[in-house]
PDB file of C-alpha atoms in Angstrom:
ATOM      1  CA  MET A   8       9.327  50.391  93.069  1.00  0.00           C
ATOM      2  CA  PRO A   9       8.217  47.660  95.545  1.00  0.00           C
ATOM      3  CA  GLY A  10      10.641  44.784  96.061  1.00  0.00           C
ATOM      4  CA  GLY A  11      13.798  46.696  95.180  1.00  0.00           C
ATOM      5  CA  ALA A  12      15.296  48.032  91.993  1.00  0.00           C
ATOM      6  CA  ALA A  13      14.058  46.673  88.689  1.00  0.00           C
ATOM      7  CA  ARG A  14      16.580  45.127  86.295  1.00  0.00           C
ATOM      8  CA  ARG A  15      17.109  46.896  83.012  1.00  0.00           C
ATOM      9  CA  GLY A  16      16.438  45.182  79.707  1.00  0.00           C
ATOM     10  CA  PRO A  17      14.432  42.100  78.831  1.00  0.00           C
ATOM     11  CA  ARG A  18      14.095  39.186  81.227  1.00  0.00           C
ATOM     12  CA  PRO A  19      16.783  36.515  80.599  1.00  0.00           C
ATOM     13  CA  THR A  20      15.651  33.478  78.628  1.00  0.00           C
ATOM     14  CA  PRO A  21      16.764  30.079  79.997  1.00  0.00           C
ATOM     15  CA  PHE A  22      19.309  28.466  77.667  1.00  0.00           C
ATOM     16  CA  ASN A  23      17.027  25.500  76.961  1.00  0.00           C
ATOM     17  CA  GLU A  24      14.381  27.944  75.638  1.00  0.00           C
ATOM     18  CA  LEU A  25      16.637  29.997  73.365  1.00  0.00           C
ATOM     19  CA  PRO A  26      15.523  30.166  69.726  1.00  0.00           C
ATOM     20  CA  ALA A  27      17.774  28.961  66.908  1.00  0.00           C
ATOM     21  CA  LYS A  28      18.313  32.597  65.910  1.00  0.00           C
ATOM     22  CA  GLY A  29      17.091  36.068  66.746  1.00  0.00           C
ATOM     23  CA  ARG A  30      17.510  38.755  69.402  1.00  0.00           C
ATOM     24  CA  VAL A  31      17.809  37.241  72.883  1.00  0.00           C
ATOM     25  CA  SER A  32      18.657  38.094  76.447  1.00  0.00           C
ATOM     26  CA  CYS A  33      20.195  35.336  78.571  1.00  0.00           C
ATOM     27  CA  GLN A  34      22.327  34.824  81.625  1.00  0.00           C
ATOM     28  CA  GLY A  35      25.137  32.343  82.151  1.00  0.00           C
ATOM     29  CA  ARG A  36      28.560  31.529  83.528  1.00  0.00           C
ATOM     30  CA  ILE A  37      31.750  31.505  81.447  1.00  0.00           C
ATOM     31  CA  GLU A  38      33.145  27.969  81.169  1.00  0.00           C
ATOM     32  CA  SER A  39      36.178  28.796  79.066  1.00  0.00           C
ATOM     33  CA  ILE A  40      37.763  31.502  76.956  1.00  0.00           C
ATOM     34  CA  THR A  41      39.790  31.291  73.756  1.00  0.00           C
ATOM     35  CA  TYR A  42      42.589  33.581  72.669  1.00  0.00           C
ATOM     36  CA  VAL A  43      43.573  33.696  68.997  1.00  0.00           C
ATOM     37  CA  PRO A  44      47.225  33.859  67.878  1.00  0.00           C
ATOM     38  CA  ALA A  45      48.678  37.301  67.226  1.00  0.00           C
ATOM     39  CA  ASP A  46      48.997  36.583  63.484  1.00  0.00           C
ATOM     40  CA  ARG A  47      45.197  36.143  63.092  1.00  0.00           C
ATOM     41  CA  SER A  48      42.423  38.740  63.103  1.00  0.00           C
ATOM     42  CA  ALA A  49      41.602  39.968  66.589  1.00  0.00           C
ATOM     43  CA  ALA A  50      38.746  38.092  68.232  1.00  0.00           C
ATOM     44  CA  PHE A  51      38.022  37.033  71.788  1.00  0.00           C
ATOM     45  CA  SER A  52      35.561  34.229  72.474  1.00  0.00           C
ATOM     46  CA  ALA A  53      34.037  32.469  75.446  1.00  0.00           C
ATOM     47  CA  ILE A  54      31.806  29.452  75.997  1.00  0.00           C
ATOM     48  CA  VAL A  55      28.921  30.342  78.294  1.00  0.00           C
ATOM     49  CA  SER A  56      26.687  27.802  80.029  1.00  0.00           C
ATOM     50  CA  ASP A  57      23.393  28.221  81.842  1.00  0.00           C
ATOM     51  CA  SER A  58      24.102  29.592  85.320  1.00  0.00           C
ATOM     52  CA  ASP A  59      21.101  27.845  86.913  1.00  0.00           C
ATOM     53  CA  PRO A  60      22.240  24.359  88.086  1.00  0.00           C
ATOM     54  CA  ALA A  61      18.665  23.039  87.915  1.00  0.00           C
ATOM     55  CA  ARG A  62      18.449  23.941  84.211  1.00  0.00           C
ATOM     56  CA  ARG A  63      22.050  22.974  83.388  1.00  0.00           C
ATOM     57  CA  GLY A  64      21.594  19.259  83.938  1.00  0.00           C
ATOM     58  CA  SER A  65      17.878  19.017  83.194  1.00  0.00           C
ATOM     59  CA  ASN A  66      18.154  17.627  79.651  1.00  0.00           C
ATOM     60  CA  THR A  67      21.447  16.865  77.974  1.00  0.00           C
ATOM     61  CA  SER A  68      19.881  16.925  74.494  1.00  0.00           C
ATOM     62  CA  THR A  69      18.913  20.598  74.783  1.00  0.00           C
ATOM     63  CA  ARG A  70      21.295  23.439  74.039  1.00  0.00           C
ATOM     64  CA  THR A  71      22.889  24.534  77.323  1.00  0.00           C
ATOM     65  CA  ARG A  72      25.942  26.373  76.004  1.00  0.00           C
ATOM     66  CA  ILE A  73      26.550  29.249  73.614  1.00  0.00           C
ATOM     67  CA  ARG A  74      29.675  30.796  72.134  1.00  0.00           C
ATOM     68  CA  VAL A  75      30.136  34.536  72.596  1.00  0.00           C
ATOM     69  CA  VAL A  76      32.584  36.330  70.274  1.00  0.00           C
ATOM     70  CA  TRP A  77      33.881  39.874  70.497  1.00  0.00           C
ATOM     71  CA  LEU A  78      35.349  40.743  67.089  1.00  0.00           C
ATOM     72  CA  GLY A  79      38.262  43.165  66.864  1.00  0.00           C
ATOM     73  CA  ARG A  80      39.366  42.535  70.457  1.00  0.00           C
ATOM     74  CA  ARG A  81      42.054  40.348  71.941  1.00  0.00           C
ATOM     75  CA  GLN A  82      40.588  40.543  75.439  1.00  0.00           C
ATOM     76  CA  VAL A  83      37.578  41.971  77.280  1.00  0.00           C
ATOM     77  CA  PRO A  84      38.236  43.348  80.777  1.00  0.00           C
ATOM     78  CA  GLY A  85      36.474  41.323  83.480  1.00  0.00           C
ATOM     79  CA  ILE A  86      35.660  38.408  81.186  1.00  0.00           C
ATOM     80  CA  GLU A  87      37.297  35.235  82.492  1.00  0.00           C
ATOM     81  CA  ALA A  88      36.322  31.673  83.393  1.00  0.00           C
ATOM     82  CA  GLY A  89      33.786  31.593  86.238  1.00  0.00           C
ATOM     83  CA  THR A  90      32.356  35.048  85.579  1.00  0.00           C
ATOM     84  CA  GLU A  91      28.566  35.251  85.458  1.00  0.00           C
ATOM     85  CA  LEU A  92      27.170  37.475  82.705  1.00  0.00           C
ATOM     86  CA  ARG A  93      23.901  38.788  81.429  1.00  0.00           C
ATOM     87  CA  LEU A  94      24.050  38.900  77.609  1.00  0.00           C
ATOM     88  CA  GLU A  95      21.878  40.578  75.007  1.00  0.00           C
ATOM     89  CA  GLY A  96      22.293  40.324  71.258  1.00  0.00           C
ATOM     90  CA  MET A  97      21.573  38.433  68.059  1.00  0.00           C
ATOM     91  CA  LEU A  98      21.877  34.675  68.337  1.00  0.00           C
ATOM     92  CA  SER A  99      22.873  32.709  65.235  1.00  0.00           C
ATOM     93  CA  ARG A 100      24.624  29.433  64.406  1.00  0.00           C
ATOM     94  CA  ASN A 101      28.308  29.400  63.605  1.00  0.00           C
ATOM     95  CA  ALA A 102      30.229  26.136  63.098  1.00  0.00           C
ATOM     96  CA  GLY A 103      27.232  24.230  64.468  1.00  0.00           C
ATOM     97  CA  MET A 104      27.048  26.083  67.782  1.00  0.00           C
ATOM     98  CA  PRO A 105      24.700  28.865  68.921  1.00  0.00           C
ATOM     99  CA  THR A 106      26.807  32.034  68.753  1.00  0.00           C
ATOM    100  CA  MET A 107      26.380  35.669  69.730  1.00  0.00           C
ATOM    101  CA  PHE A 108      28.726  38.241  68.145  1.00  0.00           C
ATOM    102  CA  ASN A 109      29.601  41.485  69.951  1.00  0.00           C
ATOM    103  CA  PRO A 110      26.798  41.216  72.520  1.00  0.00           C
ATOM    104  CA  ARG A 111      25.879  43.787  75.113  1.00  0.00           C
ATOM    105  CA  TYR A 112      26.917  42.342  78.446  1.00  0.00           C
ATOM    106  CA  GLU A 113      26.747  42.982  82.155  1.00  0.00           C
ATOM    107  CA  ILE A 114      29.128  41.263  84.570  1.00  0.00           C
ATOM    108  CA  LEU A 115      27.039  39.916  87.448  1.00  0.00           C
ATOM    109  CA  ALA A 116      29.462  37.888  89.595  1.00  0.00           C
ATOM    110  CA  ARG A 117      32.627  35.859  89.572  1.00  0.00           C
ATOM    111  CA  GLN A 118      33.161  32.629  91.519  1.00  0.00           C
ATOM    112  CA  GLU A 119      36.430  32.831  93.437  1.00  0.00           C
ATOM    113  CA  ASN A 120      36.681  29.150  94.451  1.00  0.00           C
ATOM    114  CA  GLU A 121      35.533  27.241  91.359  1.00  0.00           C
TER     115      GLU A 121
END
């Protein structure tokens, strides 16, 4: 294919264009992760923000972060603050924040010096 290898899956949607709910593909950088106490049901969550700096600060009133939750897991190998991911899954609202449960993901890069 001309221009190099084609990416698999749908083209990522910028965070400021994500619908309120539905199947989406997006790309972002992990801002933070949350571990739950051992006495609670296993879940691992991360806050992901738009990885494009031009879109990140373009409009503070638009949604630029989503919560990603992996149920039944206490950790996900390779998922840590600074990691860039491509995500695909069902977007919904949970506790007032756009949330994706158990998404398909691809680790794209990790910033060593951030």
